[in-house]
PDB file of C-alpha atoms in Angstrom:
ATOM      1  CA  MET A 725       4.590 312.801 128.843  1.00 46.00           C
ATOM      2  CA  LYS A 726       3.013 312.464 125.455  1.00 49.00           C
ATOM      3  CA  ALA A 727       3.134 309.357 123.317  1.00 49.00           C
ATOM      4  CA  LYS A 728       6.148 309.149 121.045  1.00 53.00           C
ATOM      5  CA  GLY A 729       5.466 310.897 117.761  1.00 55.00           C
ATOM      6  CA  SER A 730       2.208 312.489 118.920  1.00 75.00           C
ATOM      7  CA  GLU A 731       1.591 316.153 118.270  1.00 88.00           C
ATOM      8  CA  PRO A 732       0.615 318.553 121.063  1.00 92.00           C
ATOM      9  CA  LEU A 733      -2.951 319.784 121.029  1.00 96.00           C
ATOM     10  CA  LYS A 734      -3.415 322.808 118.774  1.00 97.00           C
ATOM     11  CA  ARG A 735      -4.659 326.108 120.176  1.00 96.00           C
ATOM     12  CA  LYS A 736      -8.003 326.372 118.373  1.00 97.00           C
ATOM     13  CA  PRO A 737      -9.383 322.923 119.293  1.00 97.00           C
ATOM     14  CA  TYR A 738      -8.026 323.459 122.809  1.00 98.00           C
ATOM     15  CA  GLU A 739      -9.862 326.756 123.182  1.00 97.00           C
ATOM     16  CA  ARG A 740     -13.111 325.259 121.828  1.00 98.00           C
ATOM     17  CA  LYS A 741     -13.000 322.411 124.323  1.00 98.00           C
ATOM     18  CA  LEU A 742     -11.941 324.694 127.162  1.00 98.00           C
ATOM     19  CA  ARG A 743     -14.873 327.016 126.491  1.00 98.00           C
ATOM     20  CA  ASP A 744     -17.308 324.117 126.988  1.00 98.00           C
ATOM     21  CA  LEU A 745     -15.523 323.024 130.155  1.00 98.00           C
ATOM     22  CA  HIS A 746     -15.603 326.580 131.502  1.00 98.00           C
ATOM     23  CA  ALA A 747     -19.380 326.585 131.125  1.00 97.00           C
ATOM     24  CA  GLU A 748     -19.544 323.375 133.151  1.00 98.00           C
ATOM     25  CA  LEU A 749     -17.252 324.830 135.824  1.00 98.00           C
ATOM     26  CA  VAL A 750     -19.745 327.692 136.188  1.00 98.00           C
ATOM     27  CA  ASN A 751     -22.491 325.083 136.646  1.00 97.00           C
ATOM     28  CA  LEU A 752     -20.320 323.383 139.271  1.00 98.00           C
ATOM     29  CA  GLN A 753     -19.808 326.727 141.008  1.00 98.00           C
ATOM     30  CA  GLU A 754     -23.527 327.498 141.155  1.00 97.00           C
ATOM     31  CA  TRP A 755     -24.315 324.004 142.408  1.00 97.00           C
ATOM     32  CA  ALA A 756     -21.665 324.219 145.136  1.00 97.00           C
ATOM     33  CA  LYS A 757     -22.983 327.606 146.243  1.00 96.00           C
ATOM     34  CA  HIS A 758     -26.614 326.503 146.475  1.00 96.00           C
ATOM     35  CA  ALA A 759     -25.976 322.969 147.761  1.00 97.00           C
ATOM     36  CA  GLY A 760     -23.426 324.064 150.382  1.00 97.00           C
ATOM     37  CA  ALA A 761     -20.891 321.614 148.958  1.00 98.00           C
ATOM     38  CA  LYS A 762     -17.244 321.566 150.057  1.00 98.00           C
ATOM     39  CA  VAL A 763     -14.616 320.677 147.458  1.00 98.00           C
ATOM     40  CA  CYS A 764     -10.861 320.584 148.116  1.00 98.00           C
ATOM     41  CA  ILE A 765      -8.456 320.141 145.189  1.00 98.00           C
ATOM     42  CA  VAL A 766      -4.728 319.558 145.753  1.00 98.00           C
ATOM     43  CA  PHE A 767      -2.129 320.068 143.021  1.00 98.00           C
ATOM     44  CA  GLU A 768       1.366 318.659 143.398  1.00 98.00           C
ATOM     45  CA  GLY A 769       4.084 317.774 140.917  1.00 96.00           C
ATOM     46  CA  ARG A 770       7.594 318.450 139.769  1.00 93.00           C
ATOM     47  CA  ASP A 771       8.839 321.985 139.159  1.00 92.00           C
ATOM     48  CA  GLY A 772       7.746 323.070 135.694  1.00 93.00           C
ATOM     49  CA  ALA A 773       5.011 320.456 135.492  1.00 95.00           C
ATOM     50  CA  GLY A 774       2.345 323.084 134.775  1.00 95.00           C
ATOM     51  CA  LYS A 775       0.414 323.392 138.044  1.00 96.00           C
ATOM     52  CA  GLY A 776      -0.004 327.142 137.685  1.00 95.00           C
ATOM     53  CA  GLY A 777      -1.349 326.858 134.156  1.00 97.00           C
ATOM     54  CA  VAL A 778      -3.893 324.237 135.191  1.00 98.00           C
ATOM     55  CA  ILE A 779      -5.089 326.376 138.099  1.00 98.00           C
ATOM     56  CA  LYS A 780      -5.378 329.432 135.845  1.00 98.00           C
ATOM     57  CA  ALA A 781      -7.402 327.436 133.314  1.00 98.00           C
ATOM     58  CA  ILE A 782      -9.765 326.277 136.056  1.00 98.00           C
ATOM     59  CA  THR A 783     -10.293 329.674 137.663  1.00 98.00           C
ATOM     60  CA  GLU A 784     -10.245 332.203 134.830  1.00 97.00           C
ATOM     61  CA  ARG A 785     -14.032 332.137 134.249  1.00 97.00           C
ATOM     62  CA  VAL A 786     -15.387 331.509 137.753  1.00 98.00           C
ATOM     63  CA  SER A 787     -15.826 333.582 140.893  1.00 98.00           C
ATOM     64  CA  PRO A 788     -12.795 333.895 143.198  1.00 97.00           C
ATOM     65  CA  ARG A 789     -15.253 334.041 146.099  1.00 97.00           C
ATOM     66  CA  ILE A 790     -16.287 330.445 145.375  1.00 98.00           C
ATOM     67  CA  PHE A 791     -13.082 329.088 143.806  1.00 98.00           C
ATOM     68  CA  ARG A 792     -10.334 330.064 146.271  1.00 98.00           C
ATOM     69  CA  VAL A 793      -6.681 329.424 145.429  1.00 98.00           C
ATOM     70  CA  VAL A 794      -4.359 328.803 148.394  1.00 98.00           C
ATOM     71  CA  ALA A 795      -0.591 329.104 147.875  1.00 96.00           C
ATOM     72  CA  LEU A 796       0.998 329.459 151.286  1.00 97.00           C
ATOM     73  CA  PRO A 797       4.402 331.129 151.799  1.00 93.00           C
ATOM     74  CA  PRO A 798       7.160 329.430 153.825  1.00 91.00           C
ATOM     75  CA  PRO A 799       6.074 328.848 157.449  1.00 93.00           C
ATOM     76  CA  THR A 800       6.756 331.448 160.118  1.00 94.00           C
ATOM     77  CA  GLU A 801       8.703 330.560 163.251  1.00 95.00           C
ATOM     78  CA  ARG A 802       5.411 330.200 165.099  1.00 96.00           C
ATOM     79  CA  GLU A 803       4.003 327.902 162.420  1.00 95.00           C
ATOM     80  CA  LYS A 804       7.144 325.786 162.525  1.00 93.00           C
ATOM     81  CA  SER A 805       6.357 325.023 166.168  1.00 94.00           C
ATOM     82  CA  GLN A 806       2.815 323.810 165.349  1.00 95.00           C
ATOM     83  CA  MET A 807       1.605 320.398 164.285  1.00 94.00           C
ATOM     84  CA  TYR A 808       2.723 320.272 160.665  1.00 96.00           C
ATOM     85  CA  VAL A 809      -0.676 320.264 158.924  1.00 96.00           C
ATOM     86  CA  GLN A 810      -2.107 322.849 161.325  1.00 97.00           C
ATOM     87  CA  ARG A 811      -1.469 325.900 159.180  1.00 97.00           C
ATOM     88  CA  TYR A 812      -3.330 324.359 156.250  1.00 98.00           C
ATOM     89  CA  LEU A 813      -6.493 323.512 158.186  1.00 97.00           C
ATOM     90  CA  PRO A 814      -7.953 327.067 158.339  1.00 97.00           C
ATOM     91  CA  HIS A 815      -7.882 327.164 154.536  1.00 98.00           C
ATOM     92  CA  LEU A 816     -10.020 324.059 154.015  1.00 98.00           C
ATOM     93  CA  PRO A 817     -13.372 324.759 152.322  1.00 98.00           C
ATOM     94  CA  ALA A 818     -16.507 325.766 154.177  1.00 98.00           C
ATOM     95  CA  ALA A 819     -19.968 325.180 152.722  1.00 98.00           C
ATOM     96  CA  GLY A 820     -20.272 326.581 149.221  1.00 98.00           C
ATOM     97  CA  GLU A 821     -16.535 326.798 148.596  1.00 98.00           C
ATOM     98  CA  ILE A 822     -14.117 325.104 146.210  1.00 98.00           C
ATOM     99  CA  VAL A 823     -10.544 325.458 147.476  1.00 98.00           C
ATOM    100  CA  ILE A 824      -7.539 324.772 145.257  1.00 98.00           C
ATOM    101  CA  PHE A 825      -4.168 324.190 146.930  1.00 98.00           C
ATOM    102  CA  ASP A 826      -1.212 325.207 144.755  1.00 97.00           C
ATOM    103  CA  ARG A 827       1.047 322.846 146.649  1.00 95.00           C
ATOM    104  CA  SER A 828      -0.163 321.688 150.010  1.00 97.00           C
ATOM    105  CA  TRP A 829       0.699 319.764 153.140  1.00 98.00           C
ATOM    106  CA  TYR A 830       2.551 317.397 150.820  1.00 98.00           C
ATOM    107  CA  ASN A 831       5.439 319.859 150.785  1.00 96.00           C
ATOM    108  CA  ARG A 832       6.729 317.821 153.715  1.00 97.00           C
ATOM    109  CA  ALA A 833       6.829 314.650 151.640  1.00 98.00           C
ATOM    110  CA  GLY A 834       8.436 316.399 148.662  1.00 96.00           C
ATOM    111  CA  VAL A 835      10.506 319.575 148.646  1.00 95.00           C
ATOM    112  CA  GLU A 836      11.073 319.713 152.402  1.00 95.00           C
ATOM    113  CA  ARG A 837      12.297 316.141 152.489  1.00 97.00           C
ATOM    114  CA  VAL A 838      14.447 316.322 149.364  1.00 96.00           C
ATOM    115  CA  MET A 839      16.000 319.695 150.194  1.00 95.00           C
ATOM    116  CA  GLY A 840      16.653 318.871 153.838  1.00 95.00           C
ATOM    117  CA  PHE A 841      14.168 321.309 155.390  1.00 94.00           C
ATOM    118  CA  CYS A 842      12.874 318.538 157.611  1.00 95.00           C
ATOM    119  CA  THR A 843      14.381 315.381 159.030  1.00 96.00           C
ATOM    120  CA  GLU A 844      13.735 311.913 157.686  1.00 97.00           C
ATOM    121  CA  GLU A 845      11.928 311.154 160.931  1.00 97.00           C
ATOM    122  CA  GLN A 846       9.626 314.149 160.403  1.00 97.00           C
ATOM    123  CA  ALA A 847       8.910 313.155 156.786  1.00 97.00           C
ATOM    124  CA  LYS A 848       8.115 309.552 157.711  1.00 98.00           C
ATOM    125  CA  GLY A 849       5.985 310.716 160.624  1.00 97.00           C
ATOM    126  CA  PHE A 850       3.995 312.938 158.274  1.00 97.00           C
ATOM    127  CA  LEU A 851       3.398 310.060 155.871  1.00 98.00           C
ATOM    128  CA  GLN A 852       2.083 307.954 158.746  1.00 98.00           C
ATOM    129  CA  VAL A 853      -0.481 310.519 159.903  1.00 97.00           C
ATOM    130  CA  VAL A 854      -1.615 312.114 156.626  1.00 98.00           C
ATOM    131  CA  PRO A 855      -4.049 309.323 155.645  1.00 98.00           C
ATOM    132  CA  GLY A 856      -5.864 309.850 158.947  1.00 98.00           C
ATOM    133  CA  VAL A 857      -5.963 313.613 158.479  1.00 98.00           C
ATOM    134  CA  GLU A 858      -7.434 313.189 155.009  1.00 98.00           C
ATOM    135  CA  LYS A 859      -9.942 310.655 156.317  1.00 98.00           C
ATOM    136  CA  ALA A 860     -11.121 313.325 158.761  1.00 98.00           C
ATOM    137  CA  ILE A 861     -11.417 315.859 155.919  1.00 98.00           C
ATOM    138  CA  VAL A 862     -13.503 313.467 153.831  1.00 98.00           C
ATOM    139  CA  ASP A 863     -15.608 312.387 156.811  1.00 98.00           C
ATOM    140  CA  SER A 864     -16.447 316.056 157.429  1.00 98.00           C
ATOM    141  CA  GLY A 865     -18.308 316.041 154.109  1.00 98.00           C
ATOM    142  CA  ALA A 866     -15.630 317.480 151.842  1.00 98.00           C
ATOM    143  CA  ILE A 867     -14.788 316.081 148.410  1.00 98.00           C
ATOM    144  CA  LEU A 868     -10.991 315.751 148.300  1.00 98.00           C
ATOM    145  CA  LEU A 869      -9.232 315.435 144.929  1.00 98.00           C
ATOM    146  CA  LYS A 870      -5.430 315.072 144.708  1.00 98.00           C
ATOM    147  CA  TYR A 871      -3.551 315.510 141.419  1.00 98.00           C
ATOM    148  CA  TRP A 872       0.099 314.846 140.677  1.00 98.00           C
ATOM    149  CA  LEU A 873       1.428 316.415 137.465  1.00 98.00           C
ATOM    150  CA  GLU A 874       4.298 314.459 135.953  1.00 97.00           C
ATOM    151  CA  VAL A 875       6.538 316.099 133.359  1.00 97.00           C
ATOM    152  CA  GLY A 876       9.358 314.346 131.504  1.00 96.00           C
ATOM    153  CA  GLN A 877      13.009 315.285 131.936  1.00 96.00           C
ATOM    154  CA  ASP A 878      13.436 316.758 128.459  1.00 97.00           C
ATOM    155  CA  GLU A 879      10.271 318.832 128.690  1.00 96.00           C
ATOM    156  CA  GLN A 880      11.143 320.054 132.172  1.00 95.00           C
ATOM    157  CA  THR A 881      14.544 321.185 130.859  1.00 96.00           C
ATOM    158  CA  ARG A 882      12.889 323.011 127.947  1.00 96.00           C
ATOM    159  CA  ARG A 883      10.510 324.826 130.301  1.00 94.00           C
ATOM    160  CA  MET A 884      13.269 325.773 132.731  1.00 94.00           C
ATOM    161  CA  GLU A 885      15.399 327.168 129.901  1.00 95.00           C
ATOM    162  CA  GLU A 886      12.379 329.086 128.630  1.00 94.00           C
ATOM    163  CA  ARG A 887      11.990 330.685 132.049  1.00 93.00           C
ATOM    164  CA  ILE A 888      15.643 331.701 132.015  1.00 94.00           C
ATOM    165  CA  ASN A 889      15.459 333.244 128.544  1.00 94.00           C
ATOM    166  CA  ASP A 890      12.009 334.848 128.609  1.00 93.00           C
ATOM    167  CA  PRO A 891      11.839 338.080 130.688  1.00 93.00           C
ATOM    168  CA  ARG A 892       8.094 337.511 131.130  1.00 93.00           C
ATOM    169  CA  LYS A 893       8.727 334.198 132.887  1.00 91.00           C
ATOM    170  CA  ILE A 894      11.945 334.767 134.832  1.00 91.00           C
ATOM    171  CA  TRP A 895       9.908 335.440 137.995  1.00 90.00           C
ATOM    172  CA  LYS A 896       8.802 331.792 137.890  1.00 86.00           C
ATOM    173  CA  LEU A 897      12.395 330.617 138.426  1.00 87.00           C
ATOM    174  CA  SER A 898      13.662 330.623 142.007  1.00 85.00           C
ATOM    175  CA  PRO A 899      17.036 329.493 143.381  1.00 84.00           C
ATOM    176  CA  MET A 900      15.144 326.564 144.908  1.00 84.00           C
ATOM    177  CA  ASP A 901      13.913 325.527 141.459  1.00 84.00           C
ATOM    178  CA  LEU A 902      17.506 325.315 140.233  1.00 87.00           C
ATOM    179  CA  LYS A 903      18.558 323.172 143.203  1.00 86.00           C
ATOM    180  CA  SER A 904      15.515 320.952 142.767  1.00 88.00           C
ATOM    181  CA  TYR A 905      16.212 320.521 139.054  1.00 92.00           C
ATOM    182  CA  SER A 906      19.458 318.703 139.794  1.00 93.00           C
ATOM    183  CA  ARG A 907      17.742 316.182 142.094  1.00 95.00           C
ATOM    184  CA  TRP A 908      15.382 314.426 139.724  1.00 96.00           C
ATOM    185  CA  TYR A 909      15.760 310.959 141.188  1.00 97.00           C
ATOM    186  CA  ASP A 910      15.616 312.126 144.807  1.00 97.00           C
ATOM    187  CA  TYR A 911      12.231 313.616 143.923  1.00 96.00           C
ATOM    188  CA  SER A 912      11.243 310.386 142.152  1.00 97.00           C
ATOM    189  CA  ARG A 913      11.983 308.361 145.284  1.00 98.00           C
ATOM    190  CA  ALA A 914      10.127 310.843 147.494  1.00 98.00           C
ATOM    191  CA  ARG A 915       7.149 310.797 145.112  1.00 98.00           C
ATOM    192  CA  ASP A 916       7.035 307.005 145.064  1.00 98.00           C
ATOM    193  CA  GLU A 917       7.049 306.753 148.862  1.00 98.00           C
ATOM    194  CA  MET A 918       4.413 309.486 149.114  1.00 98.00           C
ATOM    195  CA  PHE A 919       2.142 307.554 146.762  1.00 98.00           C
ATOM    196  CA  ARG A 920       2.633 304.294 148.654  1.00 98.00           C
ATOM    197  CA  ALA A 921       1.726 305.948 151.952  1.00 98.00           C
ATOM    198  CA  SER A 922      -1.125 308.248 150.949  1.00 98.00           C
ATOM    199  CA  ASP A 923      -2.888 306.755 147.906  1.00 98.00           C
ATOM    200  CA  THR A 924      -5.936 305.618 149.878  1.00 98.00           C
ATOM    201  CA  THR A 925      -9.442 304.545 148.923  1.00 98.00           C
ATOM    202  CA  TRP A 926     -10.904 307.682 150.532  1.00 98.00           C
ATOM    203  CA  ALA A 927      -8.320 310.088 149.083  1.00 98.00           C
ATOM    204  CA  PRO A 928      -6.649 308.524 146.024  1.00 98.00           C
ATOM    205  CA  TRP A 929      -3.974 310.202 143.942  1.00 98.00           C
ATOM    206  CA  TYR A 930      -4.615 310.947 140.274  1.00 98.00           C
ATOM    207  CA  ALA A 931      -1.490 311.211 138.129  1.00 98.00           C
ATOM    208  CA  VAL A 932      -1.491 313.323 134.967  1.00 98.00           C
ATOM    209  CA  ARG A 933       1.130 313.384 132.226  1.00 97.00           C
ATOM    210  CA  SER A 934       1.712 317.050 131.483  1.00 97.00           C
ATOM    211  CA  ASP A 935       4.247 317.294 128.655  1.00 97.00           C
ATOM    212  CA  ASP A 936       1.279 318.478 126.562  1.00 98.00           C
ATOM    213  CA  LYS A 937       0.086 321.262 128.849  1.00 97.00           C
ATOM    214  CA  ARG A 938      -3.128 321.975 126.970  1.00 98.00           C
ATOM    215  CA  GLN A 939      -4.246 318.363 126.941  1.00 98.00           C
ATOM    216  CA  ALA A 940      -3.339 317.995 130.622  1.00 98.00           C
ATOM    217  CA  ARG A 941      -5.528 320.992 131.515  1.00 98.00           C
ATOM    218  CA  LEU A 942      -8.488 319.564 129.624  1.00 98.00           C
ATOM    219  CA  ASN A 943      -7.988 316.126 131.174  1.00 98.00           C
ATOM    220  CA  ILE A 944      -7.848 317.497 134.721  1.00 98.00           C
ATOM    221  CA  ILE A 945     -10.869 319.778 134.369  1.00 98.00           C
ATOM    222  CA  SER A 946     -12.867 316.946 132.808  1.00 98.00           C
ATOM    223  CA  HIS A 947     -11.864 314.660 135.658  1.00 98.00           C
ATOM    224  CA  ILE A 948     -12.859 317.212 138.306  1.00 98.00           C
ATOM    225  CA  LEU A 949     -16.264 317.611 136.664  1.00 98.00           C
ATOM    226  CA  SER A 950     -16.756 313.841 136.508  1.00 98.00           C
ATOM    227  CA  SER A 951     -15.715 313.410 140.169  1.00 98.00           C
ATOM    228  CA  VAL A 952     -18.162 315.892 141.707  1.00 98.00           C
ATOM    229  CA  PRO A 953     -21.873 314.953 141.602  1.00 97.00           C
ATOM    230  CA  TYR A 954     -23.050 318.425 140.608  1.00 97.00           C
ATOM    231  CA  LYS A 955     -26.208 319.261 138.700  1.00 93.00           C
ATOM    232  CA  ALA A 956     -26.545 322.155 136.289  1.00 88.00           C
ATOM    233  CA  PRO A 957     -28.913 324.697 137.849  1.00 86.00           C
ATOM    234  CA  SER A 958     -32.148 325.577 136.103  1.00 87.00           C
ATOM    235  CA  ARG A 959     -32.096 329.169 134.914  1.00 85.00           C
ATOM    236  CA  GLU A 960     -34.924 331.443 133.905  1.00 88.00           C
ATOM    237  CA  LYS A 961     -34.556 333.192 130.580  1.00 91.00           C
ATOM    238  CA  ILE A 962     -32.926 336.566 131.188  1.00 92.00           C
ATOM    239  CA  LYS A 963     -34.140 339.703 129.442  1.00 94.00           C
ATOM    240  CA  LEU A 964     -32.595 343.114 129.985  1.00 94.00           C
ATOM    241  CA  PRO A 965     -35.038 345.716 131.317  1.00 95.00           C
ATOM    242  CA  LYS A 966     -35.536 349.039 129.543  1.00 94.00           C
ATOM    243  CA  ARG A 967     -33.312 351.907 130.657  1.00 94.00           C
ATOM    244  CA  GLN A 968     -34.912 354.883 132.328  1.00 94.00           C
ATOM    245  CA  LYS A 969     -35.463 358.046 130.311  1.00 94.00           C
ATOM    246  CA  PRO A 970     -32.876 360.831 130.736  1.00 93.00           C
ATOM    247  CA  ASP A 971     -35.483 363.479 131.585  1.00 92.00           C
ATOM    248  CA  ASP A 972     -33.462 366.672 132.171  1.00 92.00           C
ATOM    249  CA  TYR A 973     -30.062 364.967 132.759  1.00 93.00           C
ATOM    250  CA  GLU A 974     -27.150 366.314 130.683  1.00 90.00           C
ATOM    251  CA  GLU A 975     -23.841 364.446 130.437  1.00 88.00           C
ATOM    252  CA  ALA A 976     -21.198 366.198 132.577  1.00 88.00           C
ATOM    253  CA  ASP A 977     -17.507 366.595 131.799  1.00 86.00           C
ATOM    254  CA  PHE A 978     -16.825 364.639 134.976  1.00 89.00           C
ATOM    255  CA  ALA A 979     -13.201 363.627 134.502  1.00 86.00           C
ATOM    256  CA  ARG A 980     -10.181 365.802 133.778  1.00 86.00           C
ATOM    257  CA  ASN A 981      -7.927 362.953 132.784  1.00 91.00           C
ATOM    258  CA  TRP A 982      -8.860 360.280 130.242  1.00 88.00           C
ATOM    259  CA  ILE A 983      -6.692 357.382 129.095  1.00 90.00           C
ATOM    260  CA  GLY A 984      -7.057 356.300 125.499  1.00 86.00           C
TER     261      GLY A 984
END
C-alpha cells in the first residue's frame, strides 16, 4: 500500500535504479559462487501482490544456474503421504546457489488452510514445527530470507480485473484465485497466525507493501543485498583478443531458410 496521495514510481527512475541493483546482484552471484554461500529466499503474499514481478526483476540479469527459482506444482499422492515439508527439502540451496521459492512450505499455513485442503489440526501442527525446520536450515549455514508481499484490497481488485480483461495476462488467473479473492479476511487471519508462529529471531518475516510494484521490487532487492554479507569480486580489465585471419576461408551459403 502506498501513502495516500503519493504517486507510483515512474518508469525511467525505476529503470535507472534497477540497473544499478542488477549490477550488485551480479556481484552477489559471483560472490556466492566463489564463496560457496547458500541463500534461500521465500516469497509469500496475497494473490496479485506481485511476487512474480519481483522474482522476474531479481533474476532477469543473473545466471539461472546460480539463481534457481522453485515453484512446485500441487503435491502428488505419494508426496501427500510424506512429512509435509519433505518435498521442499531437495530444493534447498547447495554451496554456490541462491534459491528463490515462489510460494513455499507456507502454502500449508495459507492457501491450504483457507481453502480447506488440509485440516485445522494439520495447519496448527505445521506452525508448531516450522520454526524448528527453519532453525535447522539456518544452522546448516544457509541464509534464509522470508518476504510477505501485502497488497491493498482496491489494488488487488484492479489487478484481478486487469488479468480478466487483458489476453496477455489471463493465464495468471486460475479458478483458485477467484475463490481466494472472496476470502480476504480468512487470509488475513491465517497470515496473522502464521506471523505469530514463525516470525523468529533466526528466520524473521519481512513485510513489503506492494501497491506500487516498482518501488516494492527496488525495496526487496535492496534489502536482499543488505542482508547478505557479499563482497564485490575484483576483476581484471578485459580486452578482446584479435580475431584470426580468414586465410583461404570463403563464406558458405550454409542455410536455406533465413528469418528476417
